[in-house]
PDB file of C-alpha atoms in Angstrom:
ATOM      1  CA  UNK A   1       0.000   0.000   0.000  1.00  0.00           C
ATOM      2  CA  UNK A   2       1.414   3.404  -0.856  1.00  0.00           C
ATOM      3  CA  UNK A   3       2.222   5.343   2.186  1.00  0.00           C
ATOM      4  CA  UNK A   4       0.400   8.816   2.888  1.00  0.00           C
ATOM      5  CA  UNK A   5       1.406  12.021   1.773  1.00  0.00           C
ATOM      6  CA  UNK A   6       0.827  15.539   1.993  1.00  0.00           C
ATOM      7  CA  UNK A   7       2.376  18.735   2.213  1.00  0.00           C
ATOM      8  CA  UNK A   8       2.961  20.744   5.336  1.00  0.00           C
ATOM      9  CA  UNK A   9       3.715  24.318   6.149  1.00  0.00           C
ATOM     10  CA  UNK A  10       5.686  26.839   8.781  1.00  0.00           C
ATOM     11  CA  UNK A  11       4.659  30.259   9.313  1.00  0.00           C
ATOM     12  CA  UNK A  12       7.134  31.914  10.275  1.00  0.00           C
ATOM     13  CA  UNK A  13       6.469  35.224  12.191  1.00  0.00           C
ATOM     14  CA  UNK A  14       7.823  38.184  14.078  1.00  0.00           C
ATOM     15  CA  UNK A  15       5.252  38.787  16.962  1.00  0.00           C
ATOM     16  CA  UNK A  16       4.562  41.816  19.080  1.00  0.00           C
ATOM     17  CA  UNK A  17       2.744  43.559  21.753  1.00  0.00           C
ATOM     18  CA  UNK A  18      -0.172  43.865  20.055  1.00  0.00           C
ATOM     19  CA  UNK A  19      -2.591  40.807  19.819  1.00  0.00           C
ATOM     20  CA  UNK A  20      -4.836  41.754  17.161  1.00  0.00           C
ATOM     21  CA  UNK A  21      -1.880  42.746  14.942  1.00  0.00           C
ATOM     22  CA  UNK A  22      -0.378  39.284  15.569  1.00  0.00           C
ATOM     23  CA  UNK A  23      -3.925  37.753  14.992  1.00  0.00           C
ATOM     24  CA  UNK A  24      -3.887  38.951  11.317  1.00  0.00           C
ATOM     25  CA  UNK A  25      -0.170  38.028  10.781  1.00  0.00           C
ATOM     26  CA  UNK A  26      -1.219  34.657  11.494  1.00  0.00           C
ATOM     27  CA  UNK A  27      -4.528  34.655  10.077  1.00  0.00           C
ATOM     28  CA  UNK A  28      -2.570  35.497   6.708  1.00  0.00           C
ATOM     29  CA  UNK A  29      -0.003  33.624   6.759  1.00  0.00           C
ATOM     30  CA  UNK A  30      -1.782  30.462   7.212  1.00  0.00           C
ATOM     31  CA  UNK A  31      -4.321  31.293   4.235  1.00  0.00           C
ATOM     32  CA  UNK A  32      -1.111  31.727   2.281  1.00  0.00           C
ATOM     33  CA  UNK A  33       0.023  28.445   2.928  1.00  0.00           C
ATOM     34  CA  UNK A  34      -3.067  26.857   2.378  1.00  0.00           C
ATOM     35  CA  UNK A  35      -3.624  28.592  -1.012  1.00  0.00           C
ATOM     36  CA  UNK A  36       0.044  27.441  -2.008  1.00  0.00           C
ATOM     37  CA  UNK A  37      -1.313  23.862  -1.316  1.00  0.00           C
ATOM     38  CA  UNK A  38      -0.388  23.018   2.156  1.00  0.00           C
ATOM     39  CA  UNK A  39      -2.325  20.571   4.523  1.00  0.00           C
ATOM     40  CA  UNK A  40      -0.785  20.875   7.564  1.00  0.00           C
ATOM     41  CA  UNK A  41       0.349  24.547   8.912  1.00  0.00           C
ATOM     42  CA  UNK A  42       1.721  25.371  11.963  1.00  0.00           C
ATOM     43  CA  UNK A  43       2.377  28.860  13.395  1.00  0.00           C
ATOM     44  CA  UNK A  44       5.317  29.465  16.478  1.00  0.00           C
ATOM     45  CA  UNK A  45       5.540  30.064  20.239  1.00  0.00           C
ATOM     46  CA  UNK A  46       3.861  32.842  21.018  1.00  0.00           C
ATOM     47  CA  UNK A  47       1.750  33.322  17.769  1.00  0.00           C
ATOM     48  CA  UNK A  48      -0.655  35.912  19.395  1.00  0.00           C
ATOM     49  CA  UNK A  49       1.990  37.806  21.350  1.00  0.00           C
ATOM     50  CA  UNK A  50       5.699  38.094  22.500  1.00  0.00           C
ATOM     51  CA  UNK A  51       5.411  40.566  25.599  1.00  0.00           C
ATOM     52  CA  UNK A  52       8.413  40.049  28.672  1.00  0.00           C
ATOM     53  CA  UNK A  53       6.213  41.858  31.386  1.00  0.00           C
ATOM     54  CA  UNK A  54       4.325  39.964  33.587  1.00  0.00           C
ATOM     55  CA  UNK A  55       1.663  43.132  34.165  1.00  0.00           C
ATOM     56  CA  UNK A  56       1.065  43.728  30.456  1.00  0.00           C
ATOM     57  CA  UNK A  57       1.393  40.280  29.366  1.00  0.00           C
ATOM     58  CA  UNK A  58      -1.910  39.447  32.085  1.00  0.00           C
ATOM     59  CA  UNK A  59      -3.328  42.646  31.061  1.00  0.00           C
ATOM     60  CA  UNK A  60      -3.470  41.378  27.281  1.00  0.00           C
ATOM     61  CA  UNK A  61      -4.342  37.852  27.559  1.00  0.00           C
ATOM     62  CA  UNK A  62      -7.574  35.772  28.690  1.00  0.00           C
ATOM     63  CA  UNK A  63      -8.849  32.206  28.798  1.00  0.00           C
ATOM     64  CA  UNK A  64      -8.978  30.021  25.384  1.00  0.00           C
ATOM     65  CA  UNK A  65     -12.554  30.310  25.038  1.00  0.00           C
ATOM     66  CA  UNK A  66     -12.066  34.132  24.368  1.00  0.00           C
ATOM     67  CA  UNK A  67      -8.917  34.172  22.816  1.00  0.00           C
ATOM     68  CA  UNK A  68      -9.193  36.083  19.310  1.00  0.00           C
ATOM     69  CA  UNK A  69      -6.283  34.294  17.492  1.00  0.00           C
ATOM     70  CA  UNK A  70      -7.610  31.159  18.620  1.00  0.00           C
ATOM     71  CA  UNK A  71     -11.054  32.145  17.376  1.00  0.00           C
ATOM     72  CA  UNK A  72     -10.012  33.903  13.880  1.00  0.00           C
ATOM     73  CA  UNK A  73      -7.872  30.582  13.217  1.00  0.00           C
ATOM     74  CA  UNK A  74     -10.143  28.080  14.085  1.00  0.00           C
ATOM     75  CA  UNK A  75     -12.499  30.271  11.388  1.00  0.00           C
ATOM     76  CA  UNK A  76      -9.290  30.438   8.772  1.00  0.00           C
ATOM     77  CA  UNK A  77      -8.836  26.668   9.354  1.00  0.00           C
ATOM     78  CA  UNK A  78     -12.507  25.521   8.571  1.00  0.00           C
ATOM     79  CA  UNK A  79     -12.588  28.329   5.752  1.00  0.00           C
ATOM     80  CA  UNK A  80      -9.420  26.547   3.939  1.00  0.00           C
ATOM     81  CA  UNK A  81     -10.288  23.049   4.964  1.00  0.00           C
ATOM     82  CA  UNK A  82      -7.035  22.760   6.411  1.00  0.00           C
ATOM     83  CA  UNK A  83      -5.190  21.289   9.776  1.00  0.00           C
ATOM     84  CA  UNK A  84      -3.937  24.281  11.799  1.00  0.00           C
ATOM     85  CA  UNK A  85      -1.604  23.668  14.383  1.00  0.00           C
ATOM     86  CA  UNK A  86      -1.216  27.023  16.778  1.00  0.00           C
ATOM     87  CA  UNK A  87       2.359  26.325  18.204  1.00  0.00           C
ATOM     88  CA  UNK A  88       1.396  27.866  21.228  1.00  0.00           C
ATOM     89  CA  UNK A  89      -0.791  30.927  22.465  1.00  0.00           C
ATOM     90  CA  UNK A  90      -0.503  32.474  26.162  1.00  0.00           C
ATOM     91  CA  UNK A  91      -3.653  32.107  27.735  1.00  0.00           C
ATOM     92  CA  UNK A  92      -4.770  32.462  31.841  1.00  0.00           C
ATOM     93  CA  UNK A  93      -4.573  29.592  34.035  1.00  0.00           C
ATOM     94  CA  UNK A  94      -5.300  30.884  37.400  1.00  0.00           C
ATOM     95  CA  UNK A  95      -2.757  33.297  38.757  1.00  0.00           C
ATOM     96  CA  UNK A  96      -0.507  32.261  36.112  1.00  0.00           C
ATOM     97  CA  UNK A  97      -0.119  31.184  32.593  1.00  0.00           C
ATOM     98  CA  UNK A  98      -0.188  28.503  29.918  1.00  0.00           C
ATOM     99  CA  UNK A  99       2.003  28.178  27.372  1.00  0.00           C
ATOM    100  CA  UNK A 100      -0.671  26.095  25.459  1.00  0.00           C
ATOM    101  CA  UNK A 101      -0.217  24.473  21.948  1.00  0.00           C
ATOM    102  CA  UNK A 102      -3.601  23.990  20.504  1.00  0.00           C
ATOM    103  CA  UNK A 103      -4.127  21.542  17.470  1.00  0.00           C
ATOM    104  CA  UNK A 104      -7.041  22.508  14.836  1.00  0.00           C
ATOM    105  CA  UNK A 105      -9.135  20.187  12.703  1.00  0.00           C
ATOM    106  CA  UNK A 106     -10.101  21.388   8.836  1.00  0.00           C
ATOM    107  CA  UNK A 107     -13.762  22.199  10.098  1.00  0.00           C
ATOM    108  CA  UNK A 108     -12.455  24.483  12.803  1.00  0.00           C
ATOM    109  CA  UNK A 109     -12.851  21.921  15.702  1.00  0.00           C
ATOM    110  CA  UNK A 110     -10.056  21.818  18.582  1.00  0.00           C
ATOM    111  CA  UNK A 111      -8.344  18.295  18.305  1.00  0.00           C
ATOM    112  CA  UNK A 112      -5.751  18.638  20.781  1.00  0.00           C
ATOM    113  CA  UNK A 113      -4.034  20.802  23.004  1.00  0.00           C
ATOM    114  CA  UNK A 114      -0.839  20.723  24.821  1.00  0.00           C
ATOM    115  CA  UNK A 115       0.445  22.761  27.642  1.00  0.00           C
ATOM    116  CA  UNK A 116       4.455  23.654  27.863  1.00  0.00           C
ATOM    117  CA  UNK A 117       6.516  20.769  30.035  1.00  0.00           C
ATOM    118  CA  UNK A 118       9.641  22.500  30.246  1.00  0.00           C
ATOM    119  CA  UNK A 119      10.161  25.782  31.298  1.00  0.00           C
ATOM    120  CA  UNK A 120      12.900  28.110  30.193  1.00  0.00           C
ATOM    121  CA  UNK A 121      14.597  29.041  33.148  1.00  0.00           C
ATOM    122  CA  UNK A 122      18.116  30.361  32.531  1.00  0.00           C
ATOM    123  CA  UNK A 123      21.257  32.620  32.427  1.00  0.00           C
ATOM    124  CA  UNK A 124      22.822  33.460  29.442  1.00  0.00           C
ATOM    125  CA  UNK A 125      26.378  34.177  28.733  1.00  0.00           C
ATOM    126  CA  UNK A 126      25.425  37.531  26.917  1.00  0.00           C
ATOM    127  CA  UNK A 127      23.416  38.526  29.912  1.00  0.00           C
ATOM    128  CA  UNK A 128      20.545  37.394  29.094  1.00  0.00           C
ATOM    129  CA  UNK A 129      17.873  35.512  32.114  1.00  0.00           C
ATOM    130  CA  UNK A 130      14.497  34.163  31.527  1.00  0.00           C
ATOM    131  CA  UNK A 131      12.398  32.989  34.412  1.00  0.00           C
ATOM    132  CA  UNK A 132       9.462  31.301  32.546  1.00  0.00           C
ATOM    133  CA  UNK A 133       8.245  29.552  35.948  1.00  0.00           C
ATOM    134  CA  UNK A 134       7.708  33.011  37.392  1.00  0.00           C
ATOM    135  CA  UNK A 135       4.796  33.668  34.903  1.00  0.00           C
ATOM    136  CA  UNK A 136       3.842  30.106  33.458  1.00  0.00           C
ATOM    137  CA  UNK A 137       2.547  26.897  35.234  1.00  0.00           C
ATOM    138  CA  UNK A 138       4.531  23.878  33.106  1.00  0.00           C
ATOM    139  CA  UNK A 139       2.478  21.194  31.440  1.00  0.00           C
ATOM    140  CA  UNK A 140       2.211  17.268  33.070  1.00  0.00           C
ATOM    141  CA  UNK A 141       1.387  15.374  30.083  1.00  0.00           C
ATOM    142  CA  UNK A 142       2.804  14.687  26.778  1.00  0.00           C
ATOM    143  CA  UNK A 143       0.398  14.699  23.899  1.00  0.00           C
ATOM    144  CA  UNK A 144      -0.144  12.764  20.662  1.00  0.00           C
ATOM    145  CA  UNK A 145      -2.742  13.084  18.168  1.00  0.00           C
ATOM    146  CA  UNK A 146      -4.004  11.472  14.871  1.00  0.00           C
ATOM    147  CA  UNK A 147      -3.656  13.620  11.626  1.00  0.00           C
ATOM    148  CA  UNK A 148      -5.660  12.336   8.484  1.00  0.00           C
ATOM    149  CA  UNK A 149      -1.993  11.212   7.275  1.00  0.00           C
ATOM    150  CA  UNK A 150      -0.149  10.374  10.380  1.00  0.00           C
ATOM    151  CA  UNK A 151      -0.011  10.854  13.957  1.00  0.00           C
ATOM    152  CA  UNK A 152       1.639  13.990  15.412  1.00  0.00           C
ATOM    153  CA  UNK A 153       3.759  14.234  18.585  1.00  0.00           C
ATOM    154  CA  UNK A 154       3.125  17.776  20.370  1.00  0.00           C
ATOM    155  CA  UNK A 155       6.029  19.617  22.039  1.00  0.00           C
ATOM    156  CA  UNK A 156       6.888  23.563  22.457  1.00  0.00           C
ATOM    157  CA  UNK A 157      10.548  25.123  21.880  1.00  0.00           C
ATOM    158  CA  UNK A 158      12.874  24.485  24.744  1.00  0.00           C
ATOM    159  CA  UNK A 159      10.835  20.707  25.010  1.00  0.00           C
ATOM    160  CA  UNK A 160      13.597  20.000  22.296  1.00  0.00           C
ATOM    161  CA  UNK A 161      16.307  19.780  24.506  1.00  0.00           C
ATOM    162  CA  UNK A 162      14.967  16.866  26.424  1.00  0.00           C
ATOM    163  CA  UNK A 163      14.983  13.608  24.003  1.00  0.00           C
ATOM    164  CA  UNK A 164      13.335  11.757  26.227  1.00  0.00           C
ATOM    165  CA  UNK A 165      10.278  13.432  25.675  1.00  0.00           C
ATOM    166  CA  UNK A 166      10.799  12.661  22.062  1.00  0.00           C
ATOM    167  CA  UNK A 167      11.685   9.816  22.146  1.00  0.00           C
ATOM    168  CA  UNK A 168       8.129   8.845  24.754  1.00  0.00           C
ATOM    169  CA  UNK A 169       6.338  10.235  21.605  1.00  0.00           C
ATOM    170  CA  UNK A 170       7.704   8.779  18.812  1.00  0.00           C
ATOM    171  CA  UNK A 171       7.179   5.326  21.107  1.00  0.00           C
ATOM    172  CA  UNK A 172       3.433   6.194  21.359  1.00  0.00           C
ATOM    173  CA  UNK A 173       3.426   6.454  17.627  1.00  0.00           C
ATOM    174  CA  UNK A 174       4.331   9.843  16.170  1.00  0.00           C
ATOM    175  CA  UNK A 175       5.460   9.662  13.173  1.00  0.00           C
ATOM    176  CA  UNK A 176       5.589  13.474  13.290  1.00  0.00           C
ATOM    177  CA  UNK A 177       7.371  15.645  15.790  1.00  0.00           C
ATOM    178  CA  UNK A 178       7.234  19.269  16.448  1.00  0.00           C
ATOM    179  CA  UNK A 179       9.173  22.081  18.428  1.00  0.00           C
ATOM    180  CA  UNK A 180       7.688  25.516  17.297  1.00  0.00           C
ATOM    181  CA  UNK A 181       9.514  27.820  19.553  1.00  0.00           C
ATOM    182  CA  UNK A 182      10.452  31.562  19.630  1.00  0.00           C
ATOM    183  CA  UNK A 183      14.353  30.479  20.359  1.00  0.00           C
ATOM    184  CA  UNK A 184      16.824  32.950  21.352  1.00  0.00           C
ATOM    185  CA  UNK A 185      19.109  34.444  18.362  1.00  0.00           C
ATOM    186  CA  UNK A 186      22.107  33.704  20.991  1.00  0.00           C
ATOM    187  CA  UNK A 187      21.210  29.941  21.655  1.00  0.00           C
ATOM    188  CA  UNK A 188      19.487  29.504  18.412  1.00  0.00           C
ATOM    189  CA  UNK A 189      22.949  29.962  16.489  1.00  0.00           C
ATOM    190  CA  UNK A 190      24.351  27.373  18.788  1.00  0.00           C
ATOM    191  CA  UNK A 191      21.898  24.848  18.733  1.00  0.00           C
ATOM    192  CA  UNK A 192      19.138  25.038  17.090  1.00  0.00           C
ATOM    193  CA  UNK A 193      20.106  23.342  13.676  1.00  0.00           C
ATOM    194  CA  UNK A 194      21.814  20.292  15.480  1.00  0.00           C
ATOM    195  CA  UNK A 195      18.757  20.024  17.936  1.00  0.00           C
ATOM    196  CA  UNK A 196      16.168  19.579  15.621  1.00  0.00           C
ATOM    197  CA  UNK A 197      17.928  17.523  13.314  1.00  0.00           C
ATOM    198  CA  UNK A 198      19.019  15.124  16.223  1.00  0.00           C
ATOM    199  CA  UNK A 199      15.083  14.748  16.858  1.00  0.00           C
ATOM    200  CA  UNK A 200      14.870  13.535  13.878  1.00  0.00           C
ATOM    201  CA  UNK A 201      17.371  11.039  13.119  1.00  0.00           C
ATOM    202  CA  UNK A 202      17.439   9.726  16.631  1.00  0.00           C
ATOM    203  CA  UNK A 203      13.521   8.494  16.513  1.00  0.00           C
ATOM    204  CA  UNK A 204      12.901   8.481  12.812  1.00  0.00           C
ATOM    205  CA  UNK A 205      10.267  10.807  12.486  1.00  0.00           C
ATOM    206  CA  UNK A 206       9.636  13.715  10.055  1.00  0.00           C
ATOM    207  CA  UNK A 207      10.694  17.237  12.651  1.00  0.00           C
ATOM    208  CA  UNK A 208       8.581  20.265  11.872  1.00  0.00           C
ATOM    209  CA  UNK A 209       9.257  23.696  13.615  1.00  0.00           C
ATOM    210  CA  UNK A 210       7.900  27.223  12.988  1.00  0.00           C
ATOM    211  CA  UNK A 211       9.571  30.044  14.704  1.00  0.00           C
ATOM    212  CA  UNK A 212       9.917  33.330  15.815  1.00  0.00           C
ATOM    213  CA  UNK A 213      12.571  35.519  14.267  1.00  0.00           C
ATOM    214  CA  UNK A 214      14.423  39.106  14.559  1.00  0.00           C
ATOM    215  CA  UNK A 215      14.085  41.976  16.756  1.00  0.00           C
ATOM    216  CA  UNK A 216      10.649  42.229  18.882  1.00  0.00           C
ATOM    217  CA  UNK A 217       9.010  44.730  20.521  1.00  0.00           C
ATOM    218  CA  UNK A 218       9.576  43.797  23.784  1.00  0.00           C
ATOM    219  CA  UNK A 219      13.290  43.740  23.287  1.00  0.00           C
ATOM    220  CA  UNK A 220      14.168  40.104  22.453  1.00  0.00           C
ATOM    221  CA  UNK A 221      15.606  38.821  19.612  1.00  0.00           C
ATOM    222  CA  UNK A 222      14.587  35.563  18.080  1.00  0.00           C
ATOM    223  CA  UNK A 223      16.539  33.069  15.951  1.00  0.00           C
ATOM    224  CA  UNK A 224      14.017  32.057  13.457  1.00  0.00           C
ATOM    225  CA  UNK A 225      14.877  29.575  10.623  1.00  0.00           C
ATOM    226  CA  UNK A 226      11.549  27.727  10.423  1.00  0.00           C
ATOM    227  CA  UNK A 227      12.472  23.951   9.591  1.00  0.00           C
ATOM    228  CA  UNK A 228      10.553  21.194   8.198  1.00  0.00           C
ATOM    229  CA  UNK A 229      13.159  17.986   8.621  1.00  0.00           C
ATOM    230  CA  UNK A 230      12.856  14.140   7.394  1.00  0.00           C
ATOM    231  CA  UNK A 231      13.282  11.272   9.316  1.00  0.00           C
ATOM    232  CA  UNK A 232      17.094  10.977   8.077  1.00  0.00           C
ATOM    233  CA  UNK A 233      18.080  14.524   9.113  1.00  0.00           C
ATOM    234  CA  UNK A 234      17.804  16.475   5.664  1.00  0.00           C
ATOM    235  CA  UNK A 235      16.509  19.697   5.804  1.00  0.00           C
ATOM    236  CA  UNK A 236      13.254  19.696   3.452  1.00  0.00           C
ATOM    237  CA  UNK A 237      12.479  23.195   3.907  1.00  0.00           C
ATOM    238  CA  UNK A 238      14.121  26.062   5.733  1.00  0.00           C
ATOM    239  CA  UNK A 239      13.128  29.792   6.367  1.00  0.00           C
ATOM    240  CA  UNK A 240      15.591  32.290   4.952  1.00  0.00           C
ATOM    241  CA  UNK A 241      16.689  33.788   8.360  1.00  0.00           C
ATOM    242  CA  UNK A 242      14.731  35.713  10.820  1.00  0.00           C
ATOM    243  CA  UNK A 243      12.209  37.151   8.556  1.00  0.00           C
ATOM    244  CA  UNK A 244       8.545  36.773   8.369  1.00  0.00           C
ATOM    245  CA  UNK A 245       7.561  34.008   5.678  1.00  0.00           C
ATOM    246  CA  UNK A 246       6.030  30.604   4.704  1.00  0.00           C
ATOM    247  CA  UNK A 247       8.075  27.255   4.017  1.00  0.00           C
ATOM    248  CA  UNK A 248       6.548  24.011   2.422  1.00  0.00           C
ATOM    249  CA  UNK A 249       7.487  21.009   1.954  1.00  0.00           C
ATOM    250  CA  UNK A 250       5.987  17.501   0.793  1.00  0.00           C
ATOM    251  CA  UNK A 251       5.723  15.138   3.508  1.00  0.00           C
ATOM    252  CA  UNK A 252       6.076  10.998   2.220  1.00  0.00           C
ATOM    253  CA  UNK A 253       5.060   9.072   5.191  1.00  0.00           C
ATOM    254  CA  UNK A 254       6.862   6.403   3.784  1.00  0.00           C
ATOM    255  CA  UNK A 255      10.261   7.366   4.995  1.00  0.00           C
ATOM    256  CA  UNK A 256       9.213   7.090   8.113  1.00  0.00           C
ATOM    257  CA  UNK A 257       8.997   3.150   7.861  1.00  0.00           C
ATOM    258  CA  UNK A 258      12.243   3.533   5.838  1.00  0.00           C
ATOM    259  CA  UNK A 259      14.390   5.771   7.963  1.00  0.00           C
ATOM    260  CA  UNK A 260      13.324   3.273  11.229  1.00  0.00           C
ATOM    261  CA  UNK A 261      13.839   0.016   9.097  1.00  0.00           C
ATOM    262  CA  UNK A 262      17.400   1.105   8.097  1.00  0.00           C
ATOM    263  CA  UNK A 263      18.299   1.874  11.972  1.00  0.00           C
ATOM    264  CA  UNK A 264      15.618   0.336  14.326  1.00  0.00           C
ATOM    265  CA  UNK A 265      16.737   2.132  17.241  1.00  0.00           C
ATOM    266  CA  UNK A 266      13.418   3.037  18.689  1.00  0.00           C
ATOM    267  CA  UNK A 267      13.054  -1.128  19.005  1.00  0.00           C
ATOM    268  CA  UNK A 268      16.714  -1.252  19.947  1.00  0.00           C
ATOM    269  CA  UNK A 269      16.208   0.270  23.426  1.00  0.00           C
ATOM    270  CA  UNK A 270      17.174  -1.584  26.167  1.00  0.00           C
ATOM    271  CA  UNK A 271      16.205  -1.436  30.099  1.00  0.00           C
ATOM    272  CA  UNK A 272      19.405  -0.290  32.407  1.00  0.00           C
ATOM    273  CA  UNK A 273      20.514   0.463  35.740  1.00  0.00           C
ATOM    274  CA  UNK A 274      23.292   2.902  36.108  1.00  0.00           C
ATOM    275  CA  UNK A 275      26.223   2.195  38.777  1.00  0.00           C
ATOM    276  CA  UNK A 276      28.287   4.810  40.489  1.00  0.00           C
ATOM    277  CA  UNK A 277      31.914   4.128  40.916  1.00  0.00           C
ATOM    278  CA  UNK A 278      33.369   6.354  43.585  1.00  0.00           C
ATOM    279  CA  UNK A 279      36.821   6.642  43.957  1.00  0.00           C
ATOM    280  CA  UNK A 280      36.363   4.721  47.779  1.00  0.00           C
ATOM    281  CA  UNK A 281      35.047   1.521  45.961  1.00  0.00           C
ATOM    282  CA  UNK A 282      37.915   1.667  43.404  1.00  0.00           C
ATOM    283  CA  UNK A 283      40.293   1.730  46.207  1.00  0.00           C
ATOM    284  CA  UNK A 284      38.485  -1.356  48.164  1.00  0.00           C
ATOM    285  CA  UNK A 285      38.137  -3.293  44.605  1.00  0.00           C
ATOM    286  CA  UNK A 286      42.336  -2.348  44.332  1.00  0.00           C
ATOM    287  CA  UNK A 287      43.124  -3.875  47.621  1.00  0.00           C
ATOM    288  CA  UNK A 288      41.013  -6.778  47.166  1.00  0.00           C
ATOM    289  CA  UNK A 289      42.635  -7.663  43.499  1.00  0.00           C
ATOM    290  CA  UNK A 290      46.055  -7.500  45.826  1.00  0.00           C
ATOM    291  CA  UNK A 291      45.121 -10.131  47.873  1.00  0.00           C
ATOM    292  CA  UNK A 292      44.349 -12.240  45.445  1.00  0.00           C
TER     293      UNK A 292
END
């Protein structure tokens, strides 16, 4: 039987402080994907807004059920007969927030949604500190969820640094597997290639991640470099830079079952306890060697 394909899209975008704004960025950019063909197109981290301040960040955002980006892509969605994944909106959750991915059916119905594990907590050589746990509550459940062509494996930005998240969700049966992040320019030139790649190739699976990219309004810069990845860790499709644009690329579902055939790793996996050696034990192994 001939394996599914389709064709899937990034929008790449350059969020602000202003929701509505951001709302029509996204709006746009995913009808321009889907009149180019696409399927499948997912928007960044923070598609509705990028704002730093806790005050004006709660002051601008509400619950999903009265989100406007949510509501206008839900509409754009069912009006293009396409799957929309939002790579992740800021939206209350008590006295803090969710960094919540939310997953879009072609006749506008919420599939899925998928609240931020890992939070981005951290000191940067440049100067540079992020305290995401001050403001956001962090996700307790990995999600998967069946596409029309495949199944998709749900994870937000820094998510990509732990591979055993990916790994969990490629196990479960993603065949797809997503970071869309608003990465920092500084760590994004470091990493961000090798990371998504390594996704990839280590679980077989097709790695597709829209971004955020250049200079914000709230001062940050982003790395951007949307990338849709196949299972062997070639680049299909890659944003040119940090600028604001769309990326396609046919997806064969068929190299899936190829790419894990050729290196079965995820069936490789093996159960293992991990022994400390301390330098005390060495000494009492040493002396006992001696008296033999």
């Amino acid at each position: 039987m001939t394996a599914p394909r389709f064709v899937a899209a990034c929008v790449q975008m350059r969020s602000g402080r202003d929701p509505a704004q951001n709302r029509d960025a996204a709006v746009a950019g995913v009808r321009a994907a889907a009149e180019r063909g696409a399927h499948y197109v997912q928007t960044p981290e923070m598609t509705s807004l990028l704002e730093r301040g806790r005050d004006n960040l709660f002051a601008k955002i509400t619950v999903p059920e009265a989100d406007i980006t949510l509501a206008a892509l839900r509409e754009t969605a069912r009006a293009h007969g396409v799957v929309v994944h939002v790579g992740s909106l800021a939206v209350r959750n008590g006295d803090k927030v969710a960094n919540r991915a939310f997953l879009i059916g072609p006749e506008g119905e919420i599939l899925a949604s998928y609240d931020k594990l890992h939070l981005y907590d951290v000191d940067l050589p440049n100067g540079e500190s992020w305290r995401e746990s001050a403001t956001y509550t962090g996700g307790a459940c990995a999600v998967v969820a069946d596409l029309p062509w495949a199944r998709l494996g749900i994870a937000i930005c820094y998510d990509v640094r732990f591979p055993a998240l990916y790994r969990a969700l490629a196990e479960a049966g993603a065949e797809i597997l997503t970071a869309p992040a608003a990465f920092t320019r500084q760590t994004g030139e470091a990493h961000w290639h090798v990371l998504q790649r390594a996704r990839a190739i280590e679980t077989g699976s097709f790695m597709m991640s829209a971004a955020q990219g250049g200079r914000h309004e709230d001062g940050r810069e982003t790395y951007g470099h949307s990338l849709i990845i196949d299972p062997w860790g070639r680049i299909l499709a890659e944003a040119d830079g940090a600028e604001p644009g769309v990326i396609l690329a046919e997806i064969d579902l068929g190299l899936v079952a190829d790419a894990r055939a050729r290196i079965p790793a995820l069936r490789h996996a093996r159960p293992f306890t991990v022994e400390t050696r301390t330098a005390e034990t060495r000494t009492v192994e040493t002396a006992t060697a001696r008296r033999a």
